[in-house]
């Protein structure tokens, strides 16, 4: 009788205090519940600790900037602001003028070159053999307002080669001995057929020792064996390393000048190109021919829209901040569209007369 009353009292007491008891001690009341006493895996702890650690952010210290000069990079500049259209300003009438109120003076190519030669004389900058660069500003607007011309890189084959300061070596592949002989005269370091491919495959000739590889289409099937070794140097028509005219491709690789159109960081519709066209001691006619070749090659990327693609061209020379403006329109290729349209109109007139 006493045992039953004690059991009822204990169960009632347990019902009152059970919500307040620590869950760890529930095993006393429920012995079938499984409680794990061991620690978690080591990998889980490491992942947890890595998530807790904050990444250190390196803050670059910049000097004090005036409030009126603090501009966010996210703000887009106006295209007209970058173009700096000065057509509404006055033209210069003498040798001294305020640039703020006048147009940029347009120099002839020979005059601009002579100005740079004077500033780079040994008595001034003392750089008589400096590179002469063509600085080109582009309007990258597309056919519609929503489209833009993507930044591009090209290699132009200049008519008057010069020392560009790079060491370039070319290897030529072909099955025809006559083509290999022409490639050797054009400046190829190595020329050969299947025997040359075998030497490269065996490792006797290292691919990294050469700048470019060109090939004739008659050997392209045998050349596929070393495609994995050549990687990006494997000849292909887009890169101008696979074609029928090996001498022309070799000359373009050895003497060609590569340039890139770089978009403005705050206006994608405005881009600039800086490309060397020669050195100061060269004859001005040779430099002008190279400048003409560069202008015509750049203008080939013009989209099918109205308005100029090349906005402004200047002649620059390293160490001097001067940019001497040159009229580039005289060097552009004349379009043949008006002649074609006139021919079509003549044909239509003849047809109407016959009817």
CSV table of C-alpha atoms in Angstrom, one decimal:
chain,number,residue,atom,x,y,z
A,1,UNK,CA,0.0,0.0,0.0
A,2,UNK,CA,2.8,2.4,0.9
A,3,UNK,CA,4.7,1.4,-2.3
A,4,UNK,CA,1.8,2.2,-4.6
A,5,UNK,CA,1.3,5.6,-2.9
A,6,UNK,CA,5.0,6.4,-3.2
A,7,UNK,CA,5.0,5.4,-6.9
A,8,UNK,CA,2.1,7.7,-7.6
A,9,UNK,CA,3.7,10.6,-5.8
A,10,UNK,CA,7.0,10.1,-7.7
A,11,UNK,CA,5.2,10.0,-11.1
A,12,UNK,CA,3.2,13.2,-10.2
A,13,UNK,CA,6.5,14.9,-9.2
A,14,UNK,CA,8.1,13.8,-12.4
A,15,UNK,CA,5.2,15.3,-14.5
A,16,UNK,CA,5.6,18.6,-12.7
A,17,UNK,CA,9.5,18.9,-13.1
A,18,UNK,CA,9.9,17.1,-16.4
A,19,UNK,CA,9.8,20.4,-18.6
A,20,UNK,CA,12.5,21.9,-16.3
A,21,UNK,CA,14.9,18.9,-16.4
A,22,UNK,CA,18.0,19.2,-18.7
A,23,UNK,CA,17.4,17.1,-21.9
A,24,UNK,CA,20.6,15.2,-21.1
A,25,UNK,CA,18.9,13.6,-18.1
A,26,UNK,CA,15.8,12.5,-20.1
A,27,UNK,CA,17.6,9.2,-20.5
A,28,UNK,CA,16.7,8.4,-16.9
A,29,UNK,CA,13.0,8.7,-17.7
A,30,UNK,CA,13.4,7.3,-21.4
A,31,UNK,CA,16.3,4.8,-21.4
A,32,UNK,CA,15.7,3.9,-25.1
A,33,UNK,CA,16.7,7.4,-26.5
A,34,UNK,CA,20.2,7.4,-28.0
A,35,UNK,CA,22.5,10.1,-26.9
A,36,UNK,CA,25.9,10.6,-28.7
A,37,UNK,CA,28.8,11.6,-26.4
A,38,UNK,CA,31.6,11.7,-29.0
A,39,UNK,CA,32.8,14.8,-30.9
A,40,UNK,CA,32.1,15.7,-34.5
A,41,UNK,CA,34.5,14.9,-37.3
A,42,UNK,CA,37.7,16.9,-37.7
A,43,UNK,CA,36.8,18.1,-41.2
A,44,UNK,CA,33.5,19.5,-40.1
A,45,UNK,CA,35.2,21.6,-37.4
A,46,UNK,CA,37.7,23.0,-39.9
A,47,UNK,CA,34.9,24.0,-42.3
A,48,UNK,CA,33.1,25.7,-39.5
A,49,UNK,CA,36.2,27.6,-38.4
A,50,UNK,CA,36.9,28.7,-42.0
A,51,UNK,CA,33.4,30.1,-42.3
A,52,UNK,CA,33.8,32.0,-39.1
A,53,UNK,CA,37.1,33.6,-40.2
A,54,UNK,CA,36.5,36.9,-42.0
A,55,UNK,CA,38.5,37.6,-45.2
A,56,UNK,CA,41.0,40.4,-44.8
A,57,UNK,CA,40.2,43.3,-47.2
A,58,UNK,CA,43.3,45.2,-48.3
A,59,UNK,CA,42.4,48.9,-48.5
A,60,UNK,CA,44.7,50.9,-50.8
A,61,UNK,CA,45.6,54.2,-49.3
A,62,UNK,CA,45.1,57.2,-51.6
A,63,UNK,CA,46.1,60.7,-50.8
A,64,UNK,CA,43.6,63.4,-50.1
A,65,UNK,CA,41.5,64.4,-53.1
A,66,UNK,CA,39.5,67.6,-53.3
A,67,UNK,CA,35.8,67.2,-53.0
A,68,UNK,CA,35.1,68.6,-56.5
A,69,UNK,CA,37.5,66.1,-58.0
A,70,UNK,CA,36.0,63.0,-56.3
A,71,UNK,CA,34.2,61.1,-59.0
A,72,UNK,CA,32.8,57.6,-58.8
A,73,UNK,CA,34.0,55.2,-61.4
A,74,UNK,CA,30.4,53.9,-61.8
A,75,UNK,CA,29.4,57.3,-63.3
A,76,UNK,CA,29.3,57.2,-67.1
A,77,UNK,CA,30.9,60.1,-68.9
A,78,UNK,CA,29.3,61.7,-71.9
A,79,UNK,CA,30.7,60.7,-75.3
A,80,UNK,CA,30.7,64.3,-76.5
A,81,UNK,CA,32.8,65.2,-73.4
A,82,UNK,CA,35.5,62.6,-74.4
A,83,UNK,CA,35.4,63.6,-78.0
A,84,UNK,CA,36.2,67.2,-77.2
A,85,UNK,CA,34.6,68.6,-80.3
A,86,UNK,CA,36.2,72.0,-81.0
A,87,UNK,CA,34.6,72.7,-84.4
A,88,UNK,CA,32.7,75.7,-82.9
A,89,UNK,CA,35.9,77.4,-81.6
A,90,UNK,CA,38.0,79.9,-83.5
A,91,UNK,CA,40.9,78.8,-85.7
A,92,UNK,CA,44.4,80.0,-84.9
A,93,UNK,CA,45.7,83.0,-86.8
A,94,UNK,CA,49.3,83.1,-85.5
A,95,UNK,CA,51.9,81.0,-83.6
A,96,UNK,CA,50.6,81.9,-80.1
A,97,UNK,CA,47.1,81.2,-78.9
A,98,UNK,CA,45.0,80.0,-75.9
A,99,UNK,CA,44.1,76.4,-76.4
A,100,UNK,CA,41.0,76.9,-74.3
A,101,UNK,CA,39.4,79.2,-76.9
A,102,UNK,CA,40.8,77.9,-80.1
A,103,UNK,CA,40.7,74.7,-82.2
A,104,UNK,CA,43.6,72.2,-82.1
A,105,UNK,CA,46.1,73.2,-84.8
A,106,UNK,CA,46.3,70.7,-87.7
A,107,UNK,CA,49.8,69.9,-88.7
A,108,UNK,CA,51.0,68.2,-91.9
A,109,UNK,CA,52.7,64.9,-91.3
A,110,UNK,CA,56.2,66.3,-92.1
A,111,UNK,CA,55.6,69.3,-89.8
A,112,UNK,CA,54.5,67.1,-86.9
A,113,UNK,CA,57.5,64.8,-87.4
A,114,UNK,CA,59.9,67.8,-87.5
A,115,UNK,CA,58.5,69.1,-84.2
A,116,UNK,CA,59.1,65.8,-82.4
A,117,UNK,CA,62.6,65.6,-83.9
A,118,UNK,CA,63.4,69.0,-82.4
A,119,UNK,CA,62.0,68.1,-78.9
A,120,UNK,CA,64.0,64.8,-78.9
A,121,UNK,CA,67.2,66.3,-80.0
A,122,UNK,CA,70.3,65.5,-77.8
A,123,UNK,CA,70.0,69.1,-76.4
A,124,UNK,CA,66.5,68.4,-75.1
A,125,UNK,CA,65.1,64.9,-74.4
A,126,UNK,CA,68.2,63.3,-75.9
A,127,UNK,CA,66.1,60.5,-77.5
A,128,UNK,CA,66.9,60.7,-81.2
A,129,UNK,CA,66.0,57.1,-81.9
A,130,UNK,CA,62.6,57.1,-80.2
A,131,UNK,CA,59.5,55.5,-81.5
A,132,UNK,CA,57.0,57.5,-83.5
A,133,UNK,CA,53.4,56.6,-82.4
A,134,UNK,CA,50.1,57.1,-84.0
A,135,UNK,CA,47.4,58.0,-81.4
A,136,UNK,CA,43.9,57.2,-82.7
A,137,UNK,CA,40.6,58.1,-81.1
A,138,UNK,CA,37.6,55.9,-82.1
A,139,UNK,CA,33.8,56.3,-81.9
A,140,UNK,CA,32.7,52.8,-81.0
A,141,UNK,CA,29.0,53.4,-81.5
A,142,UNK,CA,27.3,50.6,-83.3
A,143,UNK,CA,24.5,50.4,-85.9
A,144,UNK,CA,21.9,51.2,-83.2
A,145,UNK,CA,22.2,53.1,-79.9
A,146,UNK,CA,22.1,49.9,-77.9
A,147,UNK,CA,25.0,48.3,-79.8
A,148,UNK,CA,28.7,49.1,-79.6
A,149,UNK,CA,31.8,47.9,-81.4
A,150,UNK,CA,33.7,45.4,-79.3
A,151,UNK,CA,37.4,46.1,-78.5
A,152,UNK,CA,39.6,44.4,-81.1
A,153,UNK,CA,43.2,43.5,-81.7
A,154,UNK,CA,44.8,43.3,-85.1
A,155,UNK,CA,48.2,43.1,-86.8
A,156,UNK,CA,48.9,45.4,-89.7
A,157,UNK,CA,51.4,44.7,-92.4
A,158,UNK,CA,53.4,47.9,-92.8
A,159,UNK,CA,55.1,48.7,-96.1
A,160,UNK,CA,58.3,50.1,-94.5
A,161,UNK,CA,59.6,47.7,-91.8
A,162,UNK,CA,61.6,49.0,-88.9
A,163,UNK,CA,63.3,47.7,-85.8
A,164,UNK,CA,60.3,47.1,-83.4
A,165,UNK,CA,62.5,45.7,-80.7
A,166,UNK,CA,61.0,42.1,-80.7
A,167,UNK,CA,62.8,38.9,-81.6
A,168,UNK,CA,60.4,36.8,-83.8
A,169,UNK,CA,61.2,33.5,-85.3
A,170,UNK,CA,59.0,31.6,-87.8
A,171,UNK,CA,58.8,27.9,-88.7
A,172,UNK,CA,57.2,26.9,-92.1
A,173,UNK,CA,55.6,23.6,-93.1
A,174,UNK,CA,54.9,22.4,-96.6
A,175,UNK,CA,55.3,19.4,-98.9
A,176,UNK,CA,56.4,21.4,-101.9
A,177,UNK,CA,60.1,22.2,-102.1
A,178,UNK,CA,59.5,25.4,-104.2
A,179,UNK,CA,57.2,26.8,-101.5
A,180,UNK,CA,59.7,26.0,-98.8
A,181,UNK,CA,62.5,27.7,-100.7
A,182,UNK,CA,60.3,30.9,-101.0
A,183,UNK,CA,59.6,30.7,-97.2
A,184,UNK,CA,63.3,30.4,-96.5
A,185,UNK,CA,64.0,33.5,-98.5
A,186,UNK,CA,61.1,35.4,-96.7
A,187,UNK,CA,62.9,34.9,-93.4
A,188,UNK,CA,61.7,31.6,-91.9
A,189,UNK,CA,64.2,30.1,-89.5
A,190,UNK,CA,63.2,26.5,-90.1
A,191,UNK,CA,61.4,24.9,-93.1
A,192,UNK,CA,60.5,21.3,-93.7
A,193,UNK,CA,57.9,18.7,-94.2
A,194,UNK,CA,57.1,15.4,-92.4
A,195,UNK,CA,60.7,15.0,-91.2
A,196,UNK,CA,60.4,18.4,-89.3
A,197,UNK,CA,57.2,17.2,-87.8
A,198,UNK,CA,58.8,14.1,-86.6
A,199,UNK,CA,61.6,16.0,-84.9
A,200,UNK,CA,59.1,18.2,-83.1
A,201,UNK,CA,57.1,15.1,-82.0
A,202,UNK,CA,60.2,13.4,-80.6
A,203,UNK,CA,61.2,16.5,-78.7
A,204,UNK,CA,64.4,17.1,-80.6
A,205,UNK,CA,63.1,20.6,-81.5
A,206,UNK,CA,61.4,22.6,-78.7
A,207,UNK,CA,58.2,24.5,-79.6
A,208,UNK,CA,58.9,27.2,-77.0
A,209,UNK,CA,62.0,28.3,-78.9
A,210,UNK,CA,60.0,29.7,-81.8
A,211,UNK,CA,57.5,32.6,-82.0
A,212,UNK,CA,55.1,31.3,-84.7
A,213,UNK,CA,54.4,28.4,-87.0
A,214,UNK,CA,53.0,28.8,-90.5
A,215,UNK,CA,51.8,26.0,-92.8
A,216,UNK,CA,50.5,25.4,-96.3
A,217,UNK,CA,47.2,23.5,-96.6
A,218,UNK,CA,48.8,20.6,-98.4
A,219,UNK,CA,50.4,19.4,-95.1
A,220,UNK,CA,47.6,20.1,-92.7
A,221,UNK,CA,46.7,16.4,-92.2
A,222,UNK,CA,50.2,15.4,-91.3
A,223,UNK,CA,50.5,18.4,-89.0
A,224,UNK,CA,47.6,17.3,-86.8
A,225,UNK,CA,49.9,14.9,-85.1
A,226,UNK,CA,51.6,17.7,-83.2
A,227,UNK,CA,48.5,19.8,-82.5
A,228,UNK,CA,48.7,19.1,-78.8
A,229,UNK,CA,52.3,20.2,-78.7
A,230,UNK,CA,51.8,23.5,-80.6
A,231,UNK,CA,48.6,24.4,-78.7
A,232,UNK,CA,47.8,28.1,-79.5
A,233,UNK,CA,50.7,28.2,-82.0
A,234,UNK,CA,49.0,25.7,-84.2
A,235,UNK,CA,48.4,27.2,-87.7
A,236,UNK,CA,44.9,28.4,-88.4
A,237,UNK,CA,43.5,30.8,-91.1
A,238,UNK,CA,42.0,33.2,-88.5
A,239,UNK,CA,45.4,34.0,-87.0
A,240,UNK,CA,46.9,34.3,-90.5
A,241,UNK,CA,49.3,31.3,-90.1
A,242,UNK,CA,47.5,28.9,-92.5
A,243,UNK,CA,47.2,29.8,-96.2
A,244,UNK,CA,48.5,29.5,-99.7
A,245,UNK,CA,51.0,32.4,-99.6
A,246,UNK,CA,53.6,31.5,-97.1
A,247,UNK,CA,56.1,34.4,-97.9
A,248,UNK,CA,53.4,37.0,-97.3
A,249,UNK,CA,52.4,35.4,-94.0
A,250,UNK,CA,56.0,35.2,-92.8
A,251,UNK,CA,56.7,38.9,-93.6
A,252,UNK,CA,53.6,40.0,-91.7
A,253,UNK,CA,54.6,38.0,-88.6
A,254,UNK,CA,58.2,39.3,-88.7
A,255,UNK,CA,57.5,42.9,-89.5
A,256,UNK,CA,53.9,43.4,-88.7
A,257,UNK,CA,52.8,45.7,-85.9
A,258,UNK,CA,50.1,44.5,-83.4
A,259,UNK,CA,47.7,47.1,-81.9
A,260,UNK,CA,44.6,47.0,-79.7
A,261,UNK,CA,41.6,49.3,-79.3
A,262,UNK,CA,41.2,49.9,-75.6
A,263,UNK,CA,37.8,51.2,-74.4
A,264,UNK,CA,37.5,54.0,-71.9
A,265,UNK,CA,36.8,52.8,-68.4
A,266,UNK,CA,33.8,55.0,-68.0
A,267,UNK,CA,32.5,55.1,-71.6
A,268,UNK,CA,32.5,52.0,-73.7
A,269,UNK,CA,31.6,53.9,-76.9
A,270,UNK,CA,35.0,55.7,-76.8
A,271,UNK,CA,38.3,53.9,-77.4
A,272,UNK,CA,41.9,54.8,-78.2
A,273,UNK,CA,44.8,53.1,-80.1
A,274,UNK,CA,48.5,53.7,-79.6
A,275,UNK,CA,50.6,52.0,-82.3
A,276,UNK,CA,54.2,52.6,-83.3
A,277,UNK,CA,54.8,53.4,-87.0
A,278,UNK,CA,58.5,53.8,-87.0
A,279,UNK,CA,61.5,55.7,-85.5
A,280,UNK,CA,62.5,59.3,-85.7
A,281,UNK,CA,65.6,58.9,-88.0
A,282,UNK,CA,63.4,57.3,-90.7
A,283,UNK,CA,62.5,59.3,-93.8
A,284,UNK,CA,59.2,61.1,-93.4
A,285,UNK,CA,57.8,59.5,-96.5
A,286,UNK,CA,58.4,56.0,-95.2
A,287,UNK,CA,56.7,56.9,-91.9
A,288,UNK,CA,53.8,58.5,-93.7
A,289,UNK,CA,53.3,55.3,-95.7
A,290,UNK,CA,53.2,53.3,-92.4
A,291,UNK,CA,50.7,55.8,-91.0
A,292,UNK,CA,48.5,55.4,-94.0
A,293,UNK,CA,48.6,51.6,-93.7
A,294,UNK,CA,47.6,51.8,-90.0
A,295,UNK,CA,44.7,54.2,-90.7
A,296,UNK,CA,43.3,52.1,-93.5
A,297,UNK,CA,43.6,48.9,-91.4
A,298,UNK,CA,41.8,50.5,-88.4
A,299,UNK,CA,39.0,51.9,-90.6
A,300,UNK,CA,38.2,48.3,-91.8
A,301,UNK,CA,36.5,47.7,-88.4
A,302,UNK,CA,34.0,50.5,-89.0
A,303,UNK,CA,30.4,49.4,-88.5
A,304,UNK,CA,27.7,49.9,-91.2
A,305,UNK,CA,26.5,53.2,-89.9
A,306,UNK,CA,26.7,56.9,-90.8
A,307,UNK,CA,29.3,59.1,-89.3
A,308,UNK,CA,33.1,58.7,-88.9
A,309,UNK,CA,34.6,55.8,-87.0
A,310,UNK,CA,38.0,57.4,-86.6
A,311,UNK,CA,37.4,60.6,-84.7
A,312,UNK,CA,40.9,62.1,-84.3
A,313,UNK,CA,44.5,61.1,-85.0
A,314,UNK,CA,47.6,62.5,-83.5
A,315,UNK,CA,51.3,62.0,-83.8
A,316,UNK,CA,53.1,61.3,-80.5
A,317,UNK,CA,56.6,60.4,-79.4
A,318,UNK,CA,57.6,58.8,-76.0
A,319,UNK,CA,58.8,61.1,-73.2
A,320,UNK,CA,57.0,64.1,-74.8
A,321,UNK,CA,53.4,64.8,-73.8
A,322,UNK,CA,52.7,66.6,-77.0
A,323,UNK,CA,50.0,65.2,-79.3
A,324,UNK,CA,50.1,66.9,-82.7
A,325,UNK,CA,46.8,66.6,-84.6
A,326,UNK,CA,47.0,65.3,-88.2
A,327,UNK,CA,44.2,65.2,-90.8
A,328,UNK,CA,43.6,61.5,-91.4
A,329,UNK,CA,40.8,61.8,-94.0
A,330,UNK,CA,43.3,62.2,-96.8
A,331,UNK,CA,44.7,58.7,-96.1
A,332,UNK,CA,41.4,56.8,-96.1
A,333,UNK,CA,40.4,54.6,-99.0
A,334,UNK,CA,37.9,56.1,-101.3
A,335,UNK,CA,34.5,54.3,-101.1
A,336,UNK,CA,33.3,52.8,-104.3
A,337,UNK,CA,29.6,52.9,-103.4
A,338,UNK,CA,28.7,56.1,-105.4
A,339,UNK,CA,30.2,54.6,-108.6
A,340,UNK,CA,28.3,51.4,-108.1
A,341,UNK,CA,25.1,53.3,-107.6
A,342,UNK,CA,25.7,55.4,-110.7
A,343,UNK,CA,26.3,52.2,-112.7
A,344,UNK,CA,23.0,50.7,-111.4
A,345,UNK,CA,21.2,53.9,-112.3
A,346,UNK,CA,22.6,53.9,-115.8
A,347,UNK,CA,21.5,50.3,-116.3
A,348,UNK,CA,18.0,51.2,-115.1
A,349,UNK,CA,17.9,54.2,-117.6
A,350,UNK,CA,19.0,51.9,-120.4
A,351,UNK,CA,16.3,49.4,-119.5
A,352,UNK,CA,13.6,52.1,-119.4
A,353,UNK,CA,14.7,53.3,-122.8
A,354,UNK,CA,14.5,49.8,-124.3
A,355,UNK,CA,11.0,49.4,-122.9
